[in-house]
mmCIF file of C-alpha atoms in Angstrom:
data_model
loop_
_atom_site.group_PDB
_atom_site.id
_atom_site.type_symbol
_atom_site.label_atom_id
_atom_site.label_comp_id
_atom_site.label_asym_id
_atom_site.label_seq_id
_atom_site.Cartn_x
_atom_site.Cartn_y
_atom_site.Cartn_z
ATOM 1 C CA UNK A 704 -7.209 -0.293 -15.251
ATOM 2 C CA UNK A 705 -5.845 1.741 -12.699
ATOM 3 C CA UNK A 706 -5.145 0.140 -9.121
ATOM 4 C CA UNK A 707 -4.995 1.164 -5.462
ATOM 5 C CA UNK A 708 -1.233 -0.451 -4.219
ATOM 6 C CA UNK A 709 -0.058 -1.444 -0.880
ATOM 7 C CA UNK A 710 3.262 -2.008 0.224
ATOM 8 C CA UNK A 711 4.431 -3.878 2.237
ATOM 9 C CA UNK A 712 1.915 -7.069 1.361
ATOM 10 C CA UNK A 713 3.686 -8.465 4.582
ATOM 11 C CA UNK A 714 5.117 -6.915 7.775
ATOM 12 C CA UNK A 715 6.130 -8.000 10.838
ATOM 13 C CA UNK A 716 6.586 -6.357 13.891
ATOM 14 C CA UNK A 717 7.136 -6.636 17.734
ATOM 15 C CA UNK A 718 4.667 -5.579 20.174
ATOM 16 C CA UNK A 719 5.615 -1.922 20.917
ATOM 17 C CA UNK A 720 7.270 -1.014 17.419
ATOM 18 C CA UNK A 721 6.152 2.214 15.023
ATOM 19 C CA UNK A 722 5.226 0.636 11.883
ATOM 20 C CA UNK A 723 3.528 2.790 8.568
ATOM 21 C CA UNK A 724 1.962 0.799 6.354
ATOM 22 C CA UNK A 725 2.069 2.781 2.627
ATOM 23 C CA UNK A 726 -0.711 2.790 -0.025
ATOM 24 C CA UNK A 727 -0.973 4.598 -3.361
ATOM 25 C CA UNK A 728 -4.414 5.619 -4.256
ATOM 26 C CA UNK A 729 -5.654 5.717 -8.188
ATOM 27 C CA UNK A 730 -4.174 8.991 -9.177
ATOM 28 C CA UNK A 731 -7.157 11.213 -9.507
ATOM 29 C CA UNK A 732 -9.164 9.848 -6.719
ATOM 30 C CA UNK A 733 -9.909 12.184 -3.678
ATOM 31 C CA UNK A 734 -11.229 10.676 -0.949
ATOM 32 C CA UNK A 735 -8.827 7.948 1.072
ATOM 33 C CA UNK A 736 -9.886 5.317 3.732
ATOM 34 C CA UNK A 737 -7.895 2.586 5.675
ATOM 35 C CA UNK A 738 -9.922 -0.747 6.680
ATOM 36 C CA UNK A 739 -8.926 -3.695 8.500
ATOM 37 C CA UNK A 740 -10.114 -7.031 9.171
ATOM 38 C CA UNK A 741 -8.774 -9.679 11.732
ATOM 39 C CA UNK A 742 -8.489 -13.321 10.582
ATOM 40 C CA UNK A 743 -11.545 -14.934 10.487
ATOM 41 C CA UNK A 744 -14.020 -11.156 10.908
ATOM 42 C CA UNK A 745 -15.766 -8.736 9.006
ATOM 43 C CA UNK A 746 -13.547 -5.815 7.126
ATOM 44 C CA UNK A 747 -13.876 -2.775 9.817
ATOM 45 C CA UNK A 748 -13.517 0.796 8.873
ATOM 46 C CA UNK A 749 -10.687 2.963 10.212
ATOM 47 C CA UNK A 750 -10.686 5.876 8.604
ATOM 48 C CA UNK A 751 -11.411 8.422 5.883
ATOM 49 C CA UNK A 752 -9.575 11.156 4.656
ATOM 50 C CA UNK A 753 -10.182 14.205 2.041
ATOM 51 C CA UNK A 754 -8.449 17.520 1.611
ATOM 52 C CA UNK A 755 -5.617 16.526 3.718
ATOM 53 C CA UNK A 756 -7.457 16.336 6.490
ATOM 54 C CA UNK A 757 -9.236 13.250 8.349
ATOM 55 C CA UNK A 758 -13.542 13.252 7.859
ATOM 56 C CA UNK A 759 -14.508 10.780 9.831
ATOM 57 C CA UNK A 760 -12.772 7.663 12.215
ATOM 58 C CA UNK A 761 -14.364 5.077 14.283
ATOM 59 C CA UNK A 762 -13.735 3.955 17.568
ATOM 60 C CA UNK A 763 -10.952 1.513 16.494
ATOM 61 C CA UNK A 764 -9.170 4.725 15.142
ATOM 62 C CA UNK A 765 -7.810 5.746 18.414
ATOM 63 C CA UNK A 766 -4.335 7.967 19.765
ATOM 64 C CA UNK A 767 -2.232 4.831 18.746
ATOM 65 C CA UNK A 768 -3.160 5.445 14.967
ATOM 66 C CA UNK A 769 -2.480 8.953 12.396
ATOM 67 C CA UNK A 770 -2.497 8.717 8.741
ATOM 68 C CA UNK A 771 -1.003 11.081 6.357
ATOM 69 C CA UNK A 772 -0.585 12.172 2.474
ATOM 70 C CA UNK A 773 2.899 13.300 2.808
ATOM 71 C CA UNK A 774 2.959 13.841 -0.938
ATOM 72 C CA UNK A 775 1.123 13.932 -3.538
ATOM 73 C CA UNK A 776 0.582 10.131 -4.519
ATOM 74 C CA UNK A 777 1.249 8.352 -1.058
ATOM 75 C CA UNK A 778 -1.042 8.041 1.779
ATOM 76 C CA UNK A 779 0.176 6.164 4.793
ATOM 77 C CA UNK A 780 -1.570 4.809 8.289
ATOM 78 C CA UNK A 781 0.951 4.718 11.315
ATOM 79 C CA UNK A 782 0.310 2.772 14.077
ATOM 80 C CA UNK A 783 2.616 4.261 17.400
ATOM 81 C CA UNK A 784 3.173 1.337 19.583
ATOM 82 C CA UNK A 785 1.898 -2.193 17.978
ATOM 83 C CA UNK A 786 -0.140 -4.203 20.011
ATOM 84 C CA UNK A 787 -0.871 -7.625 19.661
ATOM 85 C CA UNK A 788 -4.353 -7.236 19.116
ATOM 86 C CA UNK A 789 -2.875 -4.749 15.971
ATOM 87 C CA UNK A 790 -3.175 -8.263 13.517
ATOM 88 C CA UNK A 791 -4.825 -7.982 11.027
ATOM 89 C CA UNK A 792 -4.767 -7.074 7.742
ATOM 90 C CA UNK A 793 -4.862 -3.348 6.331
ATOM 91 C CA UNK A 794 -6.673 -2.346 3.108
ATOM 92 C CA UNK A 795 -6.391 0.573 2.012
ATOM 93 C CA UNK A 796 -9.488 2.034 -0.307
ATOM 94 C CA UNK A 797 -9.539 5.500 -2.781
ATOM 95 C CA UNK A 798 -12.793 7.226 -4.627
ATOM 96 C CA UNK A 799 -12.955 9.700 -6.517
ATOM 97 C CA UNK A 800 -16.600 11.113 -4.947
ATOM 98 C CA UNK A 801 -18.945 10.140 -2.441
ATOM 99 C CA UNK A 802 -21.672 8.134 -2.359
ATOM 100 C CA UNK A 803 -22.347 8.178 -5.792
ATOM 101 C CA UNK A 804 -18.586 6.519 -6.467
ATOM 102 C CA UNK A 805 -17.556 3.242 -5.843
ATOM 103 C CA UNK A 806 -14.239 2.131 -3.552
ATOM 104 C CA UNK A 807 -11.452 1.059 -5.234
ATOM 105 C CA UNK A 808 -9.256 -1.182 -2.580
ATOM 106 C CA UNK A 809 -5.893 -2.761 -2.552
ATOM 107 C CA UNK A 810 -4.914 -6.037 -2.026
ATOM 108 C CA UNK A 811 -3.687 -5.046 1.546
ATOM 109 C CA UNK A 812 -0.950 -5.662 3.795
ATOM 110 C CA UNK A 813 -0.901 -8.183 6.190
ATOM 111 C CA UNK A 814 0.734 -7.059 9.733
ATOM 112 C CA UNK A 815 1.249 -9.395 12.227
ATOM 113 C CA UNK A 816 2.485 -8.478 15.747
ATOM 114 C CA UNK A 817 4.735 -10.601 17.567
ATOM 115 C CA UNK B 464 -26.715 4.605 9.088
ATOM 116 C CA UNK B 465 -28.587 2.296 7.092
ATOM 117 C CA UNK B 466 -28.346 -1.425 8.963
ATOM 118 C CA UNK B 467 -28.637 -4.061 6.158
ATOM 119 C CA UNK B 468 -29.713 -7.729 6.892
ATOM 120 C CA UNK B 469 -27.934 -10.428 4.359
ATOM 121 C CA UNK B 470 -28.145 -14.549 4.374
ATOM 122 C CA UNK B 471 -24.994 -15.614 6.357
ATOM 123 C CA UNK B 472 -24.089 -18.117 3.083
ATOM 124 C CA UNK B 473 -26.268 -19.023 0.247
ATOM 125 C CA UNK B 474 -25.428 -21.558 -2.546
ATOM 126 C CA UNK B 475 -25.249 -22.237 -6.169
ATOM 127 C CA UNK B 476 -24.689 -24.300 -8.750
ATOM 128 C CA UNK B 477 -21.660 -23.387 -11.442
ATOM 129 C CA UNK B 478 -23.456 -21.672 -14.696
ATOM 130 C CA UNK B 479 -26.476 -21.115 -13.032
ATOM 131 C CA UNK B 480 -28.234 -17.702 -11.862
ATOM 132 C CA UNK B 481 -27.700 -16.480 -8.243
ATOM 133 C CA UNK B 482 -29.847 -13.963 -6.454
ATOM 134 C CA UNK B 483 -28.360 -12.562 -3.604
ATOM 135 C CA UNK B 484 -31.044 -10.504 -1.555
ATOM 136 C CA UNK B 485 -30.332 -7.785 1.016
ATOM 137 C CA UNK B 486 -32.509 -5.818 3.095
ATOM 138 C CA UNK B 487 -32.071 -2.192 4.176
ATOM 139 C CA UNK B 488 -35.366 -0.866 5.348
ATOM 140 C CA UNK B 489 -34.178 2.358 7.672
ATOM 141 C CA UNK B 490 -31.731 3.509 4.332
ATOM 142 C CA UNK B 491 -32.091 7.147 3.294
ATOM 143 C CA UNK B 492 -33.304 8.637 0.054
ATOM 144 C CA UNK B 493 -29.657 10.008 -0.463
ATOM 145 C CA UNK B 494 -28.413 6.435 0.235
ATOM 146 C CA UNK B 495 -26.906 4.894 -2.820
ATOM 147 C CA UNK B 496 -26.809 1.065 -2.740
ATOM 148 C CA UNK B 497 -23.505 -0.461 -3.303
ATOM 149 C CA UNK B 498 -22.582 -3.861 -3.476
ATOM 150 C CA UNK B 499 -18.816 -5.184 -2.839
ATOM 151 C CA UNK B 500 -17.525 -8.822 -2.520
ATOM 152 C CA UNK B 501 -13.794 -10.493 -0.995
ATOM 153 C CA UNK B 502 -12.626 -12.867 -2.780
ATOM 154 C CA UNK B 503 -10.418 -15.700 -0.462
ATOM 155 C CA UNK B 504 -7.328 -14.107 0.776
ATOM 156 C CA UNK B 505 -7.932 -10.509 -1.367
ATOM 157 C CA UNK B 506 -8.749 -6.978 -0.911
ATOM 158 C CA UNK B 507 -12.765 -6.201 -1.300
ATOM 159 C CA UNK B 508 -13.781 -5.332 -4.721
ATOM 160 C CA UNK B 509 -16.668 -3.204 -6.150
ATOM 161 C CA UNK B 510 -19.481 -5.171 -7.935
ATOM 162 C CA UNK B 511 -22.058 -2.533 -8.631
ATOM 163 C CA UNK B 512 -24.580 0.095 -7.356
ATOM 164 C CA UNK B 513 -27.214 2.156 -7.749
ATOM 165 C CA UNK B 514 -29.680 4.659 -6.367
ATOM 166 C CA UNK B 515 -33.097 3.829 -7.299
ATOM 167 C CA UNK B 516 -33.117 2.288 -11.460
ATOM 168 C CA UNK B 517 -32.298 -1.533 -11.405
ATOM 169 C CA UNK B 518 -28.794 -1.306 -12.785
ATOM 170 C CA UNK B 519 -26.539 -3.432 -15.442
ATOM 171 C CA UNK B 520 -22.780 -3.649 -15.786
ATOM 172 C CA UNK B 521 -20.406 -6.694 -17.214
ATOM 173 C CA UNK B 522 -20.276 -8.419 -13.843
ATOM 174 C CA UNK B 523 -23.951 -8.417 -12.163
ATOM 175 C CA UNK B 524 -27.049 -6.730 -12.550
ATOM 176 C CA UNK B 525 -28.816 -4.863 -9.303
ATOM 177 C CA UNK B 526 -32.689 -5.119 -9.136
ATOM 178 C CA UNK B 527 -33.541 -2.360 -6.608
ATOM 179 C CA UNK B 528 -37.282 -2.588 -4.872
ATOM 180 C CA UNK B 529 -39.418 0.373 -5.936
ATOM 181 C CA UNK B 530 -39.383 1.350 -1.964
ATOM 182 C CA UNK B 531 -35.908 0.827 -1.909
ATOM 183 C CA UNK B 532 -36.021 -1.009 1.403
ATOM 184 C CA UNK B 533 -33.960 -4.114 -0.111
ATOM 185 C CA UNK B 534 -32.378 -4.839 -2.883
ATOM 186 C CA UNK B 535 -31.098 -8.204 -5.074
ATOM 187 C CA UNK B 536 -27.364 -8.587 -6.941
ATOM 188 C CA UNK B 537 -27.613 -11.214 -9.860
ATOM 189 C CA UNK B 538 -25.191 -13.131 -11.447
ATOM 190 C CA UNK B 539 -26.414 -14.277 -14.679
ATOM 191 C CA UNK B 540 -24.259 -17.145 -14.950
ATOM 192 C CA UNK B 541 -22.452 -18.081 -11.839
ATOM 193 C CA UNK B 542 -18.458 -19.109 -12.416
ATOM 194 C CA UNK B 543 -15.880 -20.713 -9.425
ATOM 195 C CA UNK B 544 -14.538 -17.564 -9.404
ATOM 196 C CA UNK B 545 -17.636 -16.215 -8.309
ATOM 197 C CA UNK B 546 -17.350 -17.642 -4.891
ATOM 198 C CA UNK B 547 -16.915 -14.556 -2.139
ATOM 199 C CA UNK B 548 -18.564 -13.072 0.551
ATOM 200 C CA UNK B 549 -21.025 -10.273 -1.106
ATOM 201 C CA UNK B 550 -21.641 -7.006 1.039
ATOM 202 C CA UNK B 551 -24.563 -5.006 0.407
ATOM 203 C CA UNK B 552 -23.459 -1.361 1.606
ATOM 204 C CA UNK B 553 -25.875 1.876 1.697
ATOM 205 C CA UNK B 554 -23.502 4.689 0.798
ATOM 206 C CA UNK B 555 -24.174 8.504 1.210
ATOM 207 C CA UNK B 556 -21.828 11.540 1.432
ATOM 208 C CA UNK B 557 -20.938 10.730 5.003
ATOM 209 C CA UNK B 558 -17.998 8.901 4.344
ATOM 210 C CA UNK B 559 -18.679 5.916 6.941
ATOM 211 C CA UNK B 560 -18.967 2.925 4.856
ATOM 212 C CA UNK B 561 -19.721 0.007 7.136
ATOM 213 C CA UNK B 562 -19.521 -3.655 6.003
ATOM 214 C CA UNK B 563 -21.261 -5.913 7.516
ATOM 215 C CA UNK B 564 -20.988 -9.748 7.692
ATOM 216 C CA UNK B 565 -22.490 -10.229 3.884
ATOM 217 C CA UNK B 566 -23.672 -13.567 2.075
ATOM 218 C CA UNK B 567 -20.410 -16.109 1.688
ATOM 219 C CA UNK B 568 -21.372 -17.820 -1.618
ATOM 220 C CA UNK B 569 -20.321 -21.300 -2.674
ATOM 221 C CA UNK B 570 -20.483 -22.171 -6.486
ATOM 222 C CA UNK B 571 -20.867 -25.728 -6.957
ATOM 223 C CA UNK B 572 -19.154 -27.162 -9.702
#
């Protein structure tokens, strides 16, 4: 069965650093979000993306934070200048509709900020 | 968007039935109702969902009320690996899927 993977499962970073955190979404999937979820708190959405362009963020999705399909099988989430407060860890989900069509998620990548 | 109301944890006994219930009285008719669970130290991963016909796949069955204001996720036989946290999650073509704080289940063996 076809799987959404994340790479790195593990990064470290120091406060202040650029870090992109990669994902490939199931290949014929459409829509793209990025999730997270501090230790210990419910999984938080991010972001959602479709047609190369983003469709809707949250609050937590702020200046510090861009995501991009720079081809056509990866879709990344940057984070600008790491904060401590930026642990957590990062899943990354694809469909292939909405609503109707479930959310396929990786296994995520832990970041921790030091 | 639709808030849903879960037990915080709920418990069951390995091999038995589970019925885990969620609420979502202010969801939309365009709403479908999706269920996820998080396994320990893993990604979330789709159970099931539906829009308004109870629904049947190889991992749960959904019961959906006829008003649609809550539904119920059964596992026919519960297993170890069964134990997660289970999100209920209205879904529509907005693409803001919220989780909430779900039902933790414990299987006891």
């Amino acid at each position: 069965e076809p799987e959404v993977t994340q790479t790195p499962s593990h990064q470290v970073t120091q406060m202040g650093q650029e870090v992109i955190l990669r994902c490939v979404p199931i290949s014929n999937h459409l829509y793209f979000y990025w999730y997270r979820q501090i230790l210990g708190q419910k999984v938080e959405f991010l972001v959602s993306f479709y047609n190369n362009e983003i469709s809707e963020k949250s609050e937590i999705f702020d200046d510090q934070f861009s995501v991009e399909r720079p081809d056509g099988s990866n879709f990344t989430l940057k984070i600008r200048s790491t904060k401590l407060e930026d642990s957590a860890m990062y899943f990354c989900a694809s469909s292939l509709g909405r609503g109707s069509s479930p959310l396929h998620f990786g296994n995520g990548t832990r970041l921790t900020v030091t | 968007d639709a808030k849903t109301t879960q037990p915080n944890s709920m418990e069951s006994n390995e091999e038995e039935p589970v019925h885990l219930p969620c609420n979502h009285s202010t969801i939309s008719g365009t709403d479908y109702i999706h269920w996820y669970r998080q396994l320990p130290s893993q990604g979330p991963e789709y159970v099931i969902h539906g829009l308004t016909s109870n629904v049947n796949n190889r991992m749960a069955s959904l019961a959906i009320a006829e008003d649609r204001k809550s539904s119920t996720l059964i596992l026919h036989r519960a297993t170890l690996r069964d134990a997660a946290v289970y999100y209920c999650i209205p879904m529509n073509t907005g693409n803001q899927f919220y989780f909430g704080t779900g039902t933790s289940l414990t299987v006891i063996p």
